[in-house]
PDB file of C-alpha atoms and ligand atoms in Angstrom:
ATOM      1  CA  UNK A1129       0.000   0.000   0.000  1.00 80.00           C
ATOM      2  CA  UNK A1130       1.436   3.317  -1.076  1.00 81.00           C
ATOM      3  CA  UNK A1131       0.729   5.233   2.157  1.00 92.00           C
ATOM      4  CA  UNK A1132       1.777   2.429   4.533  1.00 97.00           C
ATOM      5  CA  UNK A1133       4.925   3.153   6.537  1.00 98.00           C
ATOM      6  CA  UNK A1134       5.913  -0.523   6.774  1.00 98.00           C
ATOM      7  CA  UNK A1135       5.407  -1.069   3.017  1.00 98.00           C
ATOM      8  CA  UNK A1136       7.760   1.883   2.541  1.00 98.00           C
ATOM      9  CA  UNK A1137      10.294   0.170   4.821  1.00 98.00           C
ATOM     10  CA  UNK A1138      10.005  -3.019   2.732  1.00 98.00           C
ATOM     11  CA  UNK A1139      10.559  -1.017  -0.469  1.00 97.00           C
ATOM     12  CA  UNK A1140      13.513   0.814   1.082  1.00 97.00           C
ATOM     13  CA  UNK A1141      11.762   4.158   0.706  1.00 97.00           C
ATOM     14  CA  UNK A1142      12.249   4.907   4.383  1.00 96.00           C
ATOM     15  CA  UNK A1143      15.172   3.642   6.440  1.00 98.00           C
ATOM     16  CA  UNK A1144      15.045   0.889   9.026  1.00 98.00           C
ATOM     17  CA  UNK A1145      17.572  -1.017  11.094  1.00 98.00           C
ATOM     18  CA  UNK A1146      16.994  -4.453   9.635  1.00 97.00           C
ATOM     19  CA  UNK A1147      18.491  -7.509  11.283  1.00 97.00           C
ATOM     20  CA  UNK A1148      16.953 -10.311   9.192  1.00 97.00           C
ATOM     21  CA  UNK A1149      14.941 -10.818   6.044  1.00 97.00           C
ATOM     22  CA  UNK A1150      13.823 -13.590   3.734  1.00 98.00           C
ATOM     23  CA  UNK A1151      11.281 -13.889   0.912  1.00 98.00           C
ATOM     24  CA  UNK A1152       8.320 -13.557   3.271  1.00 98.00           C
ATOM     25  CA  UNK A1153       9.307 -11.385   6.238  1.00 98.00           C
ATOM     26  CA  UNK A1154      11.516  -8.568   7.383  1.00 98.00           C
ATOM     27  CA  UNK A1155      12.719  -7.978  10.952  1.00 98.00           C
ATOM     28  CA  UNK A1156      13.885  -4.566  12.154  1.00 98.00           C
ATOM     29  CA  UNK A1157      14.360  -2.604  15.347  1.00 98.00           C
ATOM     30  CA  UNK A1158      11.458  -0.555  16.663  1.00 98.00           C
ATOM     31  CA  UNK A1159      12.306   3.169  16.465  1.00 98.00           C
ATOM     32  CA  UNK A1160      10.451   3.727  19.704  1.00 97.00           C
ATOM     33  CA  UNK A1161      11.461   0.658  21.724  1.00 97.00           C
ATOM     34  CA  UNK A1162       9.758  -0.604  24.864  1.00 96.00           C
ATOM     35  CA  UNK A1163      13.012  -2.306  25.837  1.00 96.00           C
ATOM     36  CA  UNK A1164      16.580  -2.767  24.606  1.00 96.00           C
ATOM     37  CA  UNK A1165      16.366  -4.748  21.350  1.00 97.00           C
ATOM     38  CA  UNK A1166      12.596  -4.389  20.755  1.00 97.00           C
ATOM     39  CA  UNK A1167      12.058  -5.850  17.281  1.00 98.00           C
ATOM     40  CA  UNK A1168       9.220  -5.955  14.797  1.00 98.00           C
ATOM     41  CA  UNK A1169       8.575  -8.936  12.523  1.00 98.00           C
ATOM     42  CA  UNK A1170       6.466  -8.020   9.491  1.00 98.00           C
ATOM     43  CA  UNK A1171       5.330  -9.779   6.311  1.00 98.00           C
ATOM     44  CA  UNK A1172       6.608  -8.246   3.090  1.00 98.00           C
ATOM     45  CA  UNK A1173       3.121  -8.429   1.645  1.00 98.00           C
ATOM     46  CA  UNK A1174       0.616  -5.965   3.096  1.00 98.00           C
ATOM     47  CA  UNK A1175      -1.968  -7.404   5.511  1.00 98.00           C
ATOM     48  CA  UNK A1176      -3.825  -5.267   8.017  1.00 98.00           C
ATOM     49  CA  UNK A1177      -3.483  -7.654  10.945  1.00 97.00           C
ATOM     50  CA  UNK A1178      -3.685 -11.350  11.906  1.00 98.00           C
ATOM     51  CA  UNK A1179      -7.317 -11.590  10.812  1.00 97.00           C
ATOM     52  CA  UNK A1180      -6.674 -11.041   7.104  1.00 97.00           C
ATOM     53  CA  UNK A1181      -3.305 -12.795   6.918  1.00 98.00           C
ATOM     54  CA  UNK A1182      -3.135 -16.294   5.383  1.00 98.00           C
ATOM     55  CA  UNK A1183      -2.229 -19.052   7.846  1.00 98.00           C
ATOM     56  CA  UNK A1184       0.981 -20.074   6.032  1.00 98.00           C
ATOM     57  CA  UNK A1185       2.357 -16.555   6.303  1.00 98.00           C
ATOM     58  CA  UNK A1186       1.312 -16.260   9.949  1.00 98.00           C
ATOM     59  CA  UNK A1187       3.034 -19.570  10.677  1.00 98.00           C
ATOM     60  CA  UNK A1188       6.215 -18.284   9.115  1.00 98.00           C
ATOM     61  CA  UNK A1189       6.013 -15.021  11.075  1.00 98.00           C
ATOM     62  CA  UNK A1190       5.679 -16.850  14.391  1.00 98.00           C
ATOM     63  CA  UNK A1191       8.504 -19.222  13.463  1.00 98.00           C
ATOM     64  CA  UNK A1192      10.784 -16.289  12.712  1.00 98.00           C
ATOM     65  CA  UNK A1193       9.615 -14.489  15.864  1.00 98.00           C
ATOM     66  CA  UNK A1194      10.795 -17.491  17.876  1.00 98.00           C
ATOM     67  CA  UNK A1195      14.159 -17.500  16.081  1.00 97.00           C
ATOM     68  CA  UNK A1196      14.560 -13.765  16.769  1.00 95.00           C
ATOM     69  CA  UNK A1197      13.489 -14.203  20.388  1.00 96.00           C
ATOM     70  CA  UNK A1198      16.209 -16.820  20.875  1.00 97.00           C
ATOM     71  CA  UNK A1199      18.751 -14.469  19.279  1.00 95.00           C
ATOM     72  CA  UNK A1200      17.702 -11.673  21.629  1.00 93.00           C
ATOM     73  CA  UNK A1201      18.222 -13.963  24.609  1.00 95.00           C
ATOM     74  CA  UNK A1202      21.583 -15.217  23.402  1.00 96.00           C
ATOM     75  CA  UNK A1203      23.049 -11.986  22.044  1.00 96.00           C
ATOM     76  CA  UNK A1204      21.452  -9.285  24.184  1.00 96.00           C
ATOM     77  CA  UNK A1205      21.281 -11.270  27.389  1.00 96.00           C
ATOM     78  CA  UNK A1206      17.520 -10.942  27.712  1.00 97.00           C
ATOM     79  CA  UNK A1207      16.034 -12.991  30.527  1.00 97.00           C
ATOM     80  CA  UNK A1208      12.641 -13.481  28.884  1.00 97.00           C
ATOM     81  CA  UNK A1209      10.618 -12.401  25.855  1.00 97.00           C
ATOM     82  CA  UNK A1210       7.154 -11.069  25.128  1.00 96.00           C
ATOM     83  CA  UNK A1211       5.818 -11.753  21.645  1.00 97.00           C
ATOM     84  CA  UNK A1212       2.807  -9.516  21.067  1.00 96.00           C
ATOM     85  CA  UNK A1213       0.450  -8.486  18.326  1.00 97.00           C
ATOM     86  CA  UNK A1214      -2.164  -5.753  18.297  1.00 97.00           C
ATOM     87  CA  UNK A1215      -4.935  -6.489  15.798  1.00 98.00           C
ATOM     88  CA  UNK A1216      -7.293  -3.525  15.467  1.00 97.00           C
ATOM     89  CA  UNK A1217      -7.382   0.043  16.758  1.00 97.00           C
ATOM     90  CA  UNK A1218      -9.139  -0.843  20.023  1.00 96.00           C
ATOM     91  CA  UNK A1219      -6.399  -3.398  20.719  1.00 95.00           C
ATOM     92  CA  UNK A1220      -3.776  -0.669  20.411  1.00 94.00           C
ATOM     93  CA  UNK A1221      -2.775  -1.143  16.778  1.00 97.00           C
ATOM     94  CA  UNK A1222      -1.311   2.064  15.380  1.00 98.00           C
ATOM     95  CA  UNK A1223       0.393   0.846  12.218  1.00 98.00           C
ATOM     96  CA  UNK A1224      -2.084  -1.056  10.064  1.00 98.00           C
ATOM     97  CA  UNK A1225       0.423  -3.408   8.460  1.00 98.00           C
ATOM     98  CA  UNK A1226       0.598  -6.702  10.366  1.00 98.00           C
ATOM     99  CA  UNK A1227       3.521  -6.880  12.785  1.00 98.00           C
ATOM    100  CA  UNK A1228       4.586  -8.946  15.757  1.00 98.00           C
ATOM    101  CA  UNK A1229       6.492  -7.239  18.540  1.00 98.00           C
ATOM    102  CA  UNK A1230       9.405  -9.250  19.927  1.00 97.00           C
ATOM    103  CA  UNK A1231      10.188  -7.513  23.207  1.00 97.00           C
ATOM    104  CA  UNK A1232      13.241  -8.667  25.164  1.00 97.00           C
ATOM    105  CA  UNK A1233      12.629  -8.575  28.903  1.00 97.00           C
ATOM    106  CA  UNK A1234      15.262  -8.034  31.536  1.00 97.00           C
ATOM    107  CA  UNK A1235      15.111  -9.010  35.190  1.00 96.00           C
ATOM    108  CA  UNK A1236      13.746  -6.107  37.166  1.00 96.00           C
ATOM    109  CA  UNK A1237      12.689  -4.047  34.115  1.00 96.00           C
ATOM    110  CA  UNK A1238       9.379  -3.406  35.839  1.00 93.00           C
ATOM    111  CA  UNK A1239       7.242  -3.547  32.679  1.00 92.00           C
ATOM    112  CA  UNK A1240       3.759  -4.973  33.141  1.00 87.00           C
ATOM    113  CA  UNK A1241       1.278  -6.186  30.568  1.00 82.00           C
ATOM    114  CA  UNK A1242      -1.560  -4.642  32.543  1.00 80.00           C
ATOM    115  CA  UNK A1243      -4.298  -5.541  30.093  1.00 78.00           C
ATOM    116  CA  UNK A1244      -3.542  -9.236  30.558  1.00 77.00           C
ATOM    117  CA  UNK A1245      -3.656  -9.145  34.363  1.00 76.00           C
ATOM    118  CA  UNK A1246      -6.825 -10.194  36.046  1.00 75.00           C
ATOM    119  CA  UNK A1247      -9.631  -7.670  36.226  1.00 77.00           C
ATOM    120  CA  UNK A1248     -12.685  -7.581  38.427  1.00 80.00           C
ATOM    121  CA  UNK A1249     -14.916  -9.003  35.708  1.00 81.00           C
ATOM    122  CA  UNK A1250     -17.689 -11.239  36.907  1.00 81.00           C
ATOM    123  CA  UNK A1251     -18.386 -12.826  33.538  1.00 84.00           C
ATOM    124  CA  UNK A1252     -20.236 -16.106  33.311  1.00 91.00           C
ATOM    125  CA  UNK A1253     -17.579 -18.302  31.684  1.00 88.00           C
ATOM    126  CA  UNK A1254     -20.048 -21.023  30.675  1.00 93.00           C
ATOM    127  CA  UNK A1255     -22.243 -18.406  28.980  1.00 94.00           C
ATOM    128  CA  UNK A1256     -19.282 -17.003  27.059  1.00 90.00           C
ATOM    129  CA  UNK A1257     -18.207 -20.499  26.043  1.00 91.00           C
ATOM    130  CA  UNK A1258     -21.721 -21.171  24.685  1.00 94.00           C
ATOM    131  CA  UNK A1259     -21.662 -17.967  22.627  1.00 92.00           C
ATOM    132  CA  UNK A1260     -18.216 -18.693  21.168  1.00 90.00           C
ATOM    133  CA  UNK A1261     -18.827 -22.296  20.182  1.00 94.00           C
ATOM    134  CA  UNK A1262     -22.447 -21.905  18.995  1.00 94.00           C
TER     135      UNK A1262
HETATM  136  P1  AMP B1403       1.332  -1.048  17.138  1.00 68.94           P
HETATM  137  O1  AMP B1403       0.840  -0.150  18.235  1.00 68.94           O
HETATM  138  O2  AMP B1403       1.271  -2.503  17.513  1.00 68.94           O
HETATM  139  O3  AMP B1403       0.684  -0.756  15.806  1.00 68.94           O
HETATM  140  O4  AMP B1403       2.873  -0.730  17.028  1.00 68.94           O
HETATM  141  C1  AMP B1403       3.457   0.000  15.987  1.00 68.94           C
HETATM  142  C2  AMP B1403       4.921   0.088  16.320  1.00 68.94           C
HETATM  143  O5  AMP B1403       5.625   0.482  15.162  1.00 68.94           O
HETATM  144  C3  AMP B1403       5.235   1.118  17.414  1.00 68.94           C
HETATM  145  O6  AMP B1403       5.852   0.443  18.499  1.00 68.94           O
HETATM  146  C4  AMP B1403       6.185   2.086  16.730  1.00 68.94           C
HETATM  147  O7  AMP B1403       7.208   2.520  17.583  1.00 68.94           O
HETATM  148  C5  AMP B1403       6.715   1.262  15.566  1.00 68.94           C
HETATM  149  N1  AMP B1403       7.126   2.056  14.413  1.00 68.94           N
HETATM  150  C6  AMP B1403       6.393   2.995  13.768  1.00 68.94           C
HETATM  151  N2  AMP B1403       7.082   3.501  12.721  1.00 68.94           N
HETATM  152  C7  AMP B1403       8.282   2.860  12.712  1.00 68.94           C
HETATM  153  C8  AMP B1403       9.440   2.931  11.886  1.00 68.94           C
HETATM  154  N3  AMP B1403       9.520   3.793  10.851  1.00 68.94           N
HETATM  155  N4  AMP B1403      10.491   2.134  12.163  1.00 68.94           N
HETATM  156  C9  AMP B1403      10.431   1.272  13.206  1.00 68.94           C
HETATM  157  N5  AMP B1403       9.370   1.141  14.026  1.00 68.94           N
HETATM  158  C10 AMP B1403       8.304   1.924  13.796  1.00 68.94           C
END
């Protein structure tokens, strides 16, 4: 897409600090990192998010994300890794070209994935299950 910042990165029209690429994906450092070595794994073809991306490409992206996560642990000394994806504006997606965040985590870095922590929701789990599988 002509006005997509990540498509422009793929085409080399805007610079990026790439660390890996193959026929399907490119991996580069986030310009506004959450931690030291925060990387983005993106498909070369434009998809908005996980929902419109073919399964084979998604599988490749997650495989490469794992490879990159291992590299971050080995080379940067990360203690742990978050692999995250925001699909849709309300989920926090700001760049509408599919990307997975590979975020190295360091002991004591204090970052919290607050949205994943338990909330005071009193949802009926059986009711939700029925809705999802019906
Ligand atoms: P999201 O909120 O999941 O859409 O995240 C988009 C991410 O892309 C943010 O963390 C930005 O810092 C990152 N980003 C935006 N533009 C660039 C760029 N030109 N190079 C590298 N990272 C970028």
